Amino acid sequence: MTLKEQIRQQFQEAQSILEQFQTEENFAKIAEAVEIMVNAIKAGNKIISCGNGGSMSDAMHFAEELSGRFRNDRKAIAALSISDPTHISCVGNDYGYDYIFSRYVEAIGKSGDVLLGISTSGNSKNVINAVEAAKKTGMTVIILSGKDGGKLASMADLDIRAPYSTYADRAQEIHIKIIHNLILGIEREIAN
């Protein structure tokens, strides 16, 4: 296979996964997630996001587009990602990497807040621990997952799952489309 053929194949695979995801059920789940987040924001609460690796980058992107700006000028929205390297290294050193997100949720999460957890496998132990901490606090939990949803699917109030794929990058491509639609929907509803 030539490099050009490999590139073509990657785009075709991505297109196939995107087409598989486009169902009324998935569109309804995204709309439900927007509604949950907007209701939390309007009630004076916040959204906390977390994930590992590329999913952390997605969690950061989600939060900064809300606290900053996506497409339109509007009031800043209370959203933050668990991505402070000093917090992560402190908790990782003192308690272990599995607790880097849950300690943060314990510290600043409150009833009425929303946790957006991102895990392509659905089995990231530190996201699982964050969900457990969020549930104890009275937060609503939305998960972006992949594969079979893993342990997180059954723990979430709402699981939005990318179609099964062998590698995480296909799930991440779906997750970023979901994230952009969440942000766009939140902006639309907050503006109204």
Coordinates of N, CA, C and O in Angstrom, one line a residue:
M1 N 0.8 -1.2 0.0 CA 0.0 0.0 0.0 C 0.9 1.2 0.0 O 1.8 1.4 0.8
T2 N 0.6 2.2 -0.9 CA 1.4 3.4 -0.9 C 0.9 4.3 0.2 O -0.2 4.1 0.8
L3 N 1.7 5.3 0.5 CA 1.3 6.3 1.5 C 0.0 7.0 1.1 O -0.9 7.2 2.0
K4 N -0.2 7.4 -0.1 CA -1.4 8.0 -0.6 C -2.6 7.1 -0.4 O -3.7 7.5 0.0
E5 N -2.4 5.8 -0.7 CA -3.5 4.8 -0.5 C -3.9 4.7 1.0 O -5.0 4.6 1.4
Q6 N -2.8 4.7 1.9 CA -3.1 4.7 3.3 C -3.9 5.9 3.8 O -4.8 5.7 4.6
I7 N -3.5 7.0 3.3 CA -4.2 8.3 3.6 C -5.7 8.2 3.2 O -6.6 8.5 4.0
R8 N -5.9 7.8 2.0 CA -7.2 7.6 1.4 C -8.1 6.6 2.3 O -9.2 6.9 2.7
Q9 N -7.4 5.5 2.7 CA -8.1 4.5 3.5 C -8.5 5.1 4.9 O -9.6 4.9 5.4
Q10 N -7.6 5.9 5.5 CA -7.9 6.5 6.8 C -9.1 7.5 6.7 O -10.0 7.5 7.5
F11 N -9.2 8.3 5.6 CA -10.3 9.2 5.4 C -11.6 8.4 5.2 O -12.7 8.7 5.7
Q12 N -11.5 7.3 4.5 CA -12.7 6.5 4.2 C -13.2 5.8 5.5 O -14.4 5.7 5.7
E13 N -12.3 5.3 6.3 CA -12.7 4.7 7.6 C -13.3 5.7 8.5 O -14.4 5.5 9.1
A14 N -12.8 7.0 8.5 CA -13.3 8.0 9.4 C -14.7 8.4 8.9 O -15.7 8.6 9.7
Q15 N -14.9 8.4 7.6 CA -16.2 8.8 7.0 C -17.2 7.7 7.4 O -18.4 8.0 7.7
S16 N -16.8 6.4 7.3 CA -17.7 5.3 7.6 C -18.2 5.4 9.1 O -19.3 5.2 9.4
I17 N -17.2 5.6 10.0 CA -17.6 5.7 11.4 C -18.5 6.9 11.7 O -19.5 6.8 12.4
L18 N -18.2 8.0 11.0 CA -19.1 9.2 11.2 C -20.5 8.9 10.7 O -21.5 9.2 11.3
E19 N -20.6 8.2 9.6 CA -21.9 7.8 9.0 C -22.7 6.9 10.0 O -23.9 7.0 10.2
Q20 N -21.9 5.9 10.6 CA -22.6 5.0 11.5 C -23.1 5.7 12.7 O -24.1 5.3 13.3
F21 N -22.4 6.8 13.2 CA -22.8 7.5 14.4 C -24.1 8.3 14.1 O -24.8 8.6 15.1
Q22 N -24.4 8.7 12.9 CA -25.5 9.7 12.6 C -26.8 9.0 12.7 O -27.4 8.6 11.6
T23 N -27.3 8.8 13.9 CA -28.6 8.2 14.1 C -29.5 9.2 14.9 O -28.9 10.1 15.6
E24 N -30.8 9.0 14.8 CA -31.7 9.9 15.6 C -31.5 9.7 17.1 O -31.5 10.7 17.8
E25 N -31.1 8.5 17.5 CA -30.9 8.3 18.9 C -29.7 9.1 19.4 O -29.7 9.7 20.5
N26 N -28.6 9.1 18.6 CA -27.4 9.8 19.0 C -27.6 11.3 18.9 O -27.2 12.0 19.8
F27 N -28.4 11.8 18.0 CA -28.7 13.2 17.9 C -29.5 13.6 19.1 O -29.3 14.7 19.7
A28 N -30.4 12.7 19.5 CA -31.3 13.0 20.7 C -30.4 13.0 22.0 O -30.7 13.9 22.9
K29 N -29.4 12.2 22.1 CA -28.6 12.1 23.2 C -27.7 13.4 23.3 O -27.6 14.0 24.4
I30 N -27.2 13.9 22.2 CA -26.5 15.2 22.2 C -27.4 16.3 22.7 O -27.0 17.2 23.5
A31 N -28.6 16.4 22.1 CA -29.6 17.4 22.5 C -29.9 17.3 24.0 O -30.0 18.4 24.7
E32 N -30.0 16.1 24.5 CA -30.3 15.9 26.0 C -29.1 16.4 26.8 O -29.3 17.1 27.8
A33 N -27.9 16.1 26.3 CA -26.7 16.6 27.1 C -26.7 18.1 27.1 O -26.3 18.7 28.1
V34 N -27.0 18.8 25.9 CA -27.0 20.2 25.9 C -28.0 20.7 26.9 O -27.7 21.7 27.7
E35 N -29.2 20.1 27.0 CA -30.3 20.6 27.9 C -29.8 20.4 29.3 O -30.0 21.4 30.1
I36 N -29.2 19.3 29.7 CA -28.7 19.1 31.0 C -27.6 20.2 31.4 O -27.7 20.8 32.5
M37 N -26.7 20.5 30.5 CA -25.7 21.5 30.7 C -26.2 22.9 30.8 O -25.8 23.6 31.7
V38 N -27.1 23.2 29.9 CA -27.7 24.6 29.9 C -28.5 24.8 31.2 O -28.4 25.8 31.9
N39 N -29.3 23.8 31.7 CA -30.0 23.9 32.9 C -29.1 24.1 34.1 O -29.4 24.9 35.0
A40 N -28.0 23.4 34.1 CA -27.0 23.6 35.2 C -26.4 25.0 35.2 O -26.3 25.7 36.2
I41 N -26.0 25.5 34.0 CA -25.5 26.8 33.9 C -26.5 27.9 34.3 O -26.1 28.8 35.0
K42 N -27.7 27.8 33.8 CA -28.7 28.7 34.2 C -29.0 28.8 35.7 O -29.5 29.8 36.2
A43 N -28.8 27.6 36.3 CA -29.0 27.5 37.8 C -27.8 28.0 38.6 O -27.8 27.9 39.8
G44 N -26.8 28.5 37.9 CA -25.6 29.0 38.6 C -24.5 28.0 38.9 O -23.6 28.2 39.7
N45 N -24.6 26.8 38.2 CA -23.6 25.8 38.4 C -22.6 25.8 37.3 O -22.6 26.6 36.4
K46 N -21.7 24.8 37.3 CA -20.6 24.7 36.4 C -20.5 23.3 35.8 O -21.1 22.4 36.2
I47 N -19.7 23.2 34.7 CA -19.4 22.0 34.1 C -17.9 21.7 34.3 O -17.1 22.6 34.0
I48 N -17.6 20.5 34.7 CA -16.2 20.1 34.9 C -15.9 19.0 33.9 O -16.7 18.0 33.8
S49 N -14.8 19.0 33.2 CA -14.5 18.0 32.2 C -13.2 17.3 32.5 O -12.3 18.0 33.0
C50 N -13.1 16.1 32.1 CA -11.8 15.4 32.3 C -11.6 14.2 31.3 O -12.6 13.7 30.8
G51 N -10.4 13.8 31.1 CA -10.0 12.7 30.3 C -8.5 12.6 30.2 O -7.8 13.4 30.7
N52 N -8.0 11.5 29.6 CA -6.6 11.2 29.6 C -6.1 11.4 28.2 O -6.7 11.1 27.2
G53 N -4.8 11.9 28.1 CA -4.2 12.0 26.8 C -5.0 12.9 25.8 O -5.3 14.0 26.1
G54 N -5.3 12.4 24.6 CA -6.1 13.1 23.7 C -7.4 13.5 24.2 O -8.0 14.6 23.9
S55 N -8.0 12.7 25.1 CA -9.3 13.0 25.7 C -9.1 14.2 26.7 O -10.1 14.9 26.9
M56 N -8.0 14.3 27.3 CA -7.7 15.5 28.2 C -7.7 16.7 27.3 O -8.3 17.8 27.6
S57 N -7.1 16.6 26.1 CA -7.0 17.8 25.2 C -8.5 18.1 24.8 O -8.8 19.3 24.7
D58 N -9.3 17.1 24.5 CA -10.7 17.4 24.2 C -11.4 18.0 25.4 O -12.3 18.9 25.2
A59 N -11.2 17.6 26.6 CA -11.8 18.1 27.8 C -11.4 19.6 28.0 O -12.2 20.5 28.3
M60 N -10.1 19.9 27.7 CA -9.6 21.3 27.8 C -10.3 22.1 26.7 O -10.7 23.3 27.0
H61 N -10.3 21.6 25.5 CA -10.9 22.3 24.4 C -12.4 22.7 24.7 O -12.8 23.8 24.5
F62 N -13.1 21.7 25.2 CA -14.5 21.9 25.5 C -14.7 23.1 26.5 O -15.4 24.0 26.3
A63 N -13.9 23.0 27.6 CA -14.0 24.0 28.7 C -13.6 25.4 28.2 O -14.3 26.4 28.5
E64 N -12.5 25.5 27.4 CA -12.0 26.8 27.0 C -12.9 27.5 26.0 O -13.1 28.7 26.0
E65 N -13.6 26.7 25.2 CA -14.6 27.3 24.3 C -15.8 27.9 25.0 O -16.4 28.8 24.5
L66 N -16.1 27.3 26.2 CA -17.3 27.8 26.9 C -16.9 29.0 27.8 O -17.6 30.0 27.8
S67 N -15.7 28.9 28.5 CA -15.3 30.0 29.3 C -14.8 31.2 28.4 O -14.8 32.3 28.8
G68 N -14.3 30.8 27.3 CA -13.8 31.8 26.3 C -14.9 32.2 25.3 O -15.9 32.8 25.6
R69 N -14.7 31.6 24.1 CA -15.7 31.9 23.1 C -15.6 30.8 22.0 O -14.5 30.4 21.6
F70 N -16.7 30.4 21.4 CA -16.7 29.5 20.3 C -16.9 30.2 19.0 O -16.0 30.6 18.3
R71 N -18.2 30.5 18.7 CA -18.5 31.2 17.5 C -19.0 32.6 17.7 O -18.8 33.5 16.9
N72 N -19.7 32.8 18.8 CA -20.3 34.1 19.0 C -19.9 34.8 20.3 O -19.6 34.1 21.3
D73 N -19.9 36.1 20.3 CA -19.7 36.8 21.6 C -20.9 36.6 22.5 O -22.0 36.7 22.1
R74 N -20.6 36.3 23.8 CA -21.6 36.1 24.8 C -20.9 36.1 26.1 O -19.7 36.1 26.2
K75 N -21.7 36.0 27.2 CA -21.2 36.0 28.5 C -20.4 34.7 28.7 O -20.7 33.7 28.1
A76 N -19.3 34.8 29.5 CA -18.5 33.6 29.7 C -19.3 32.6 30.5 O -20.2 32.9 31.3
I77 N -19.1 31.3 30.2 CA -19.8 30.2 30.8 C -18.9 29.4 31.7 O -17.7 29.1 31.4
A78 N -19.4 29.1 32.9 CA -18.6 28.4 33.9 C -18.3 27.0 33.5 O -19.1 26.1 33.7
A79 N -17.1 26.8 33.0 CA -16.7 25.4 32.6 C -15.2 25.4 32.8 O -14.4 26.3 32.5
L80 N -14.7 24.2 33.3 CA -13.2 24.1 33.5 C -12.9 22.6 33.3 O -13.7 21.7 33.6
S81 N -11.7 22.4 32.9 CA -11.2 21.0 32.7 C -10.2 20.7 33.9 O -9.5 21.6 34.4
I82 N -10.1 19.4 34.2 CA -9.1 19.0 35.2 C -7.8 18.7 34.5 O -7.6 17.6 34.0
S83 N -7.0 19.8 34.4 CA -5.8 19.7 33.6 C -4.6 20.5 34.2 O -3.6 20.6 33.5
D84 N -4.7 20.9 35.4 CA -3.7 21.7 36.0 C -2.5 20.7 36.3 O -2.7 19.8 37.1
P85 N -1.3 20.9 35.7 CA -0.2 19.9 35.9 C 0.2 19.8 37.4 O 0.7 18.8 37.8
T86 N 0.1 20.9 38.1 CA 0.6 20.9 39.5 C -0.4 20.0 40.3 O 0.0 19.2 41.2
H87 N -1.7 20.2 40.1 CA -2.7 19.3 40.8 C -2.5 17.8 40.4 O -2.4 17.0 41.3
I88 N -2.3 17.6 39.1 CA -2.1 16.2 38.6 C -0.9 15.6 39.2 O -0.9 14.4 39.7
S89 N 0.3 16.3 39.2 CA 1.5 15.7 39.8 C 1.4 15.6 41.3 O 1.9 14.6 41.8
C90 N 0.8 16.5 42.0 CA 0.6 16.4 43.4 C -0.2 15.2 43.8 O 0.2 14.4 44.6
V91 N -1.4 15.1 43.2 CA -2.3 14.0 43.6 C -1.7 12.7 43.1 O -1.8 11.6 43.8
G92 N -1.1 12.7 41.9 CA -0.5 11.5 41.4 C 0.6 11.0 42.3 O 0.7 9.8 42.5
N93 N 1.4 11.9 42.8 CA 2.5 11.5 43.7 C 1.9 11.1 45.1 O 2.4 10.1 45.7
D94 N 1.0 11.8 45.6 CA 0.5 11.5 47.0 C -0.5 10.4 47.1 O -0.6 9.7 48.1
Y95 N -1.4 10.2 46.1 CA -2.5 9.3 46.1 C -2.4 8.2 45.0 O -3.0 7.2 45.1
G96 N -1.8 8.6 43.9 CA -1.8 7.7 42.7 C -2.6 8.3 41.5 O -3.5 9.1 41.8
Y97 N -2.2 8.0 40.3 CA -2.8 8.5 39.1 C -4.3 8.3 39.0 O -5.0 9.1 38.5
D98 N -4.8 7.2 39.6 CA -6.2 6.9 39.6 C -7.1 7.9 40.3 O -8.3 7.9 40.1
Y99 N -6.5 8.8 41.1 CA -7.2 9.8 41.9 C -7.1 11.2 41.4 O -7.6 12.1 42.1
I100 N -6.4 11.4 40.3 CA -6.2 12.8 39.9 C -7.4 13.6 39.5 O -7.5 14.8 39.8
F101 N -8.5 12.9 39.1 CA -9.7 13.6 38.7 C -10.7 13.6 39.9 O -11.3 14.6 40.2
S102 N -10.7 12.5 40.6 CA -11.7 12.5 41.7 C -11.4 13.4 42.9 O -12.3 14.0 43.5
R103 N -10.1 13.7 43.2 CA -9.8 14.6 44.2 C -10.2 16.0 43.8 O -10.7 16.8 44.6
Y104 N -10.1 16.4 42.5 CA -10.5 17.7 42.0 C -12.0 17.8 42.2 O -12.5 18.8 42.6
V105 N -12.7 16.8 41.8 CA -14.2 16.8 41.9 C -14.6 16.9 43.3 O -15.5 17.7 43.6
E106 N -13.9 16.2 44.2 CA -14.2 16.3 45.7 C -14.0 17.8 46.1 O -14.7 18.3 47.0
A107 N -13.0 18.4 45.6 CA -12.6 19.7 46.1 C -13.6 20.8 45.6 O -13.9 21.7 46.4
I108 N -14.0 20.8 44.3 CA -14.8 21.9 43.8 C -16.1 21.5 43.3 O -16.9 22.4 43.0
G109 N -16.4 20.2 43.1 CA -17.7 19.9 42.6 C -18.8 20.1 43.6 O -18.6 19.9 44.8
K110 N -20.0 20.4 43.2 CA -21.1 20.6 44.1 C -22.4 20.1 43.4 O -22.5 19.9 42.2
S111 N -23.4 19.8 44.2 CA -24.7 19.3 43.7 C -25.2 20.3 42.7 O -25.2 21.5 42.9
G112 N -25.6 19.8 41.5 CA -26.1 20.6 40.4 C -25.1 20.8 39.3 O -25.5 21.2 38.2
D113 N -23.8 20.6 39.6 CA -22.8 20.7 38.6 C -22.9 19.5 37.7 O -23.6 18.5 38.0
V114 N -22.2 19.6 36.5 CA -22.2 18.5 35.6 C -20.7 18.1 35.4 O -19.8 18.9 35.2
L115 N -20.5 16.8 35.3 CA -19.2 16.2 35.0 C -19.3 15.6 33.6 O -20.2 14.8 33.3
L116 N -18.4 16.1 32.7 CA -18.3 15.5 31.4 C -17.0 14.7 31.4 O -15.9 15.2 31.4
G117 N -17.1 13.4 31.4 CA -16.0 12.5 31.4 C -15.8 11.9 30.0 O -16.8 11.5 29.4
I118 N -14.5 11.9 29.6 CA -14.2 11.4 28.2 C -13.3 10.2 28.3 O -12.2 10.4 28.9
S119 N -13.7 9.1 27.8 CA -12.8 7.9 27.8 C -13.2 7.1 26.6 O -14.3 6.5 26.5
T120 N -12.2 6.9 25.7 CA -12.5 6.1 24.5 C -12.7 4.7 24.7 O -13.5 4.0 24.0
S121 N -12.2 4.2 25.8 CA -12.4 2.8 26.2 C -13.6 2.6 27.1 O -14.2 1.5 27.2
G122 N -13.9 3.7 27.8 CA -15.0 3.6 28.8 C -14.5 2.9 30.1 O -15.3 2.7 31.0
N123 N -13.2 2.7 30.2 CA -12.7 2.0 31.4 C -11.5 2.7 32.1 O -10.8 2.1 32.9
S124 N -11.3 4.0 31.9 CA -10.3 4.7 32.5 C -10.5 4.8 34.0 O -11.5 5.4 34.4
K125 N -9.7 4.2 34.8 CA -9.9 4.1 36.2 C -10.0 5.5 36.9 O -10.9 5.7 37.8
N126 N -9.2 6.5 36.4 CA -9.3 7.8 37.1 C -10.6 8.5 36.7 O -11.1 9.3 37.5
V127 N -11.2 8.2 35.5 CA -12.5 8.8 35.1 C -13.6 8.1 35.9 O -14.5 8.7 36.4
I128 N -13.5 6.8 36.1 CA -14.4 6.0 36.9 C -14.5 6.6 38.3 O -15.5 6.8 38.9
N129 N -13.3 6.9 38.9 CA -13.2 7.4 40.3 C -13.8 8.8 40.3 O -14.5 9.2 41.3
A130 N -13.6 9.6 39.2 CA -14.2 10.9 39.2 C -15.8 10.8 39.1 O -16.5 11.6 39.8
V131 N -16.3 9.9 38.4 CA -17.7 9.7 38.3 C -18.3 9.3 39.7 O -19.3 9.8 40.1
E132 N -17.6 8.4 40.4 CA -18.0 8.0 41.7 C -18.1 9.2 42.7 O -19.0 9.4 43.4
A133 N -17.0 10.1 42.6 CA -17.0 11.3 43.4 C -18.1 12.2 43.0 O -18.7 12.8 43.9
A134 N -18.3 12.4 41.7 CA -19.4 13.3 41.3 C -20.8 12.8 41.7 O -21.6 13.6 42.2
K135 N -21.0 11.5 41.7 CA -22.3 11.0 42.1 C -22.5 11.2 43.6 O -23.6 11.6 44.0
K136 N -21.5 11.0 44.4 CA -21.5 11.3 45.9 C -21.9 12.7 46.1 O -22.5 13.1 47.1
T137 N -21.4 13.6 45.3 CA -21.6 15.1 45.4 C -23.0 15.5 44.9 O -23.4 16.6 45.2
G138 N -23.7 14.7 44.1 CA -24.9 15.1 43.6 C -24.8 15.7 42.2 O -25.7 16.5 41.8
M139 N -23.7 15.5 41.5 CA -23.5 16.0 40.2 C -24.2 15.1 39.1 O -24.4 13.9 39.4
T140 N -24.5 15.6 38.0 CA -25.0 14.8 36.8 C -23.8 14.5 36.0 O -22.9 15.3 35.9
V141 N -23.7 13.2 35.5 CA -22.6 12.7 34.8 C -22.9 12.4 33.3 O -23.8 11.6 33.1
I142 N -22.2 13.0 32.4 CA -22.3 12.7 31.0 C -20.9 12.1 30.6 O -19.9 12.7 30.9
I143 N -21.0 11.0 29.9 CA -19.8 10.4 29.4 C -19.7 10.3 27.9 O -20.8 10.0 27.3
L144 N -18.6 10.6 27.3 CA -18.3 10.3 25.9 C -17.4 9.1 25.9 O -16.3 9.1 26.5
S145 N -17.9 8.0 25.3 CA -17.1 6.7 25.4 C -17.0 6.2 24.0 O -17.4 6.8 23.0
G146 N -16.4 5.0 23.9 CA -16.2 4.3 22.6 C -16.3 2.8 22.9 O -16.7 2.4 24.0
K147 N -15.9 2.0 21.9 CA -16.0 0.5 22.0 C -17.3 0.1 22.5 O -18.3 0.4 21.9
D148 N -17.4 -0.7 23.6 CA -18.7 -1.1 24.2 C -19.2 -0.2 25.3 O -20.1 -0.6 26.0
G149 N -18.5 0.9 25.5 CA -18.9 1.8 26.6 C -18.2 1.6 27.9 O -18.2 2.4 28.8
G150 N -17.7 0.3 28.1 CA -16.9 0.0 29.3 C -17.8 0.2 30.5 O -19.0 0.2 30.5
K151 N -17.1 0.3 31.7 CA -17.7 0.4 33.0 C -18.5 1.8 33.1 O -19.5 1.9 33.8
L152 N -17.9 2.8 32.4 CA -18.5 4.1 32.5 C -19.9 4.2 31.9 O -20.7 5.0 32.4
A153 N -20.2 3.4 30.9 CA -21.5 3.5 30.3 C -22.7 3.3 31.3 O -23.6 4.1 31.3
S154 N -22.5 2.3 32.1 CA -23.6 2.1 33.1 C -23.6 3.0 34.3 O -24.6 3.1 35.0
M155 N -22.5 3.7 34.5 CA -22.4 4.6 35.6 C -22.9 6.0 35.3 O -23.3 6.8 36.2
A156 N -23.0 6.3 34.0 CA -23.3 7.7 33.6 C -24.8 7.9 33.6 O -25.6 7.0 33.5
D157 N -25.2 9.2 33.8 CA -26.6 9.5 33.6 C -26.9 9.5 32.1 O -28.0 9.3 31.7
L158 N -25.9 9.8 31.3 CA -26.0 9.8 29.9 C -24.7 9.4 29.3 O -23.7 10.1 29.5
D159 N -24.7 8.4 28.5 CA -23.5 7.9 27.8 C -23.7 8.1 26.3 O -24.7 7.7 25.7
I160 N -22.8 8.9 25.7 CA -22.8 9.1 24.2 C -21.6 8.4 23.7 O -20.5 8.7 24.0
R161 N -21.9 7.3 22.9 CA -20.8 6.4 22.5 C -20.5 6.4 21.0 O -21.4 6.4 20.2
A162 N -19.2 6.6 20.7 CA -18.8 6.4 19.3 C -18.9 5.0 18.9 O -18.8 4.1 19.7
P163 N -19.2 4.8 17.6 CA -19.3 3.4 17.1 C -18.0 2.6 17.4 O -16.9 3.2 17.4
Y164 N -18.1 1.3 17.5 CA -16.9 0.5 17.8 C -15.9 0.7 16.7 O -16.2 0.7 15.5
S165 N -14.6 0.9 17.1 CA -13.5 0.9 16.2 C -12.3 0.3 17.0 O -12.2 0.3 18.2
T166 N -11.3 -0.2 16.2 CA -10.2 -0.9 16.8 C -9.3 0.1 17.6 O -8.8 -0.2 18.6
Y167 N -9.1 1.3 17.0 CA -8.2 2.3 17.6 C -8.9 3.5 18.1 O -10.0 3.9 17.7
A168 N -8.3 4.1 19.1 CA -8.9 5.3 19.8 C -9.1 6.5 18.9 O -10.1 7.3 19.2
D169 N -8.3 6.6 17.9 CA -8.4 7.9 17.1 C -9.8 8.0 16.4 O -10.3 9.1 16.3
R170 N -10.4 6.9 16.0 CA -11.7 7.0 15.4 C -12.8 7.5 16.4 O -13.6 8.3 16.1
A171 N -12.7 7.0 17.7 CA -13.6 7.5 18.7 C -13.3 9.0 19.0 O -14.3 9.7 19.2
Q172 N -12.1 9.4 19.0 CA -11.7 10.8 19.3 C -12.3 11.7 18.2 O -12.7 12.8 18.5
E173 N -12.3 11.2 17.0 CA -12.9 12.0 15.9 C -14.4 12.2 16.1 O -14.9 13.3 15.8
I174 N -15.1 11.2 16.5 CA -16.5 11.4 16.9 C -16.7 12.3 18.1 O -17.5 13.2 18.1
H175 N -15.8 12.1 19.1 CA -15.9 12.9 20.3 C -15.8 14.4 20.0 O -16.5 15.2 20.6
I176 N -14.9 14.8 19.1 CA -14.7 16.2 18.8 C -15.9 16.8 18.1 O -16.3 17.9 18.3
K177 N -16.6 16.0 17.3 CA -17.8 16.4 16.6 C -18.9 16.6 17.7 O -19.7 17.5 17.6
I178 N -19.0 15.7 18.6 CA -20.0 15.8 19.7 C -19.7 17.0 20.5 O -20.6 17.8 20.8
I179 N -18.4 17.2 20.9 CA -18.0 18.4 21.7 C -18.4 19.7 21.0 O -19.0 20.6 21.6
H180 N -18.1 19.8 19.7 CA -18.4 21.0 19.0 C -19.9 21.3 19.0 O -20.4 22.4 19.1
N181 N -20.7 20.2 18.8 CA -22.2 20.3 18.9 C -22.7 20.7 20.2 O -23.7 21.4 20.4
L182 N -22.1 20.1 21.3 CA -22.4 20.5 22.7 C -22.2 22.0 22.9 O -23.1 22.7 23.3
I183 N -21.1 22.5 22.5 CA -20.7 23.9 22.6 C -21.7 24.8 21.8 O -22.2 25.8 22.3
L184 N -21.9 24.4 20.6 CA -22.8 25.2 19.7 C -24.2 25.2 20.3 O -24.8 26.3 20.3
G185 N -24.7 24.1 20.8 CA -26.0 24.0 21.4 C -26.1 24.9 22.7 O -27.1 25.6 22.9
I186 N -25.1 24.8 23.5 CA -25.1 25.6 24.7 C -25.1 27.1 24.4 O -25.9 27.8 25.0
E187 N -24.2 27.5 23.5 CA -24.2 28.9 23.1 C -25.6 29.3 22.6 O -26.1 30.4 22.9
R188 N -26.2 28.5 21.7 CA -27.5 28.9 21.2 C -28.6 29.0 22.3 O -29.3 30.0 22.3
E189 N -28.6 28.1 23.2 CA -29.6 28.1 24.3 C -29.3 29.2 25.3 O -30.3 29.8 25.8
I190 N -28.1 29.5 25.6 CA -27.8 30.5 26.5 C -28.1 31.9 25.9 O -28.6 32.8 26.6
A191 N -27.9 32.0 24.6 CA -28.2 33.3 23.9 C -29.7 33.6 23.9 O -30.1 34.7 23.9
N192 N -30.4 32.5 23.8 CA -31.9 32.6 23.8 C -32.4 32.9 25.2 O -33.5 32.8 25.5

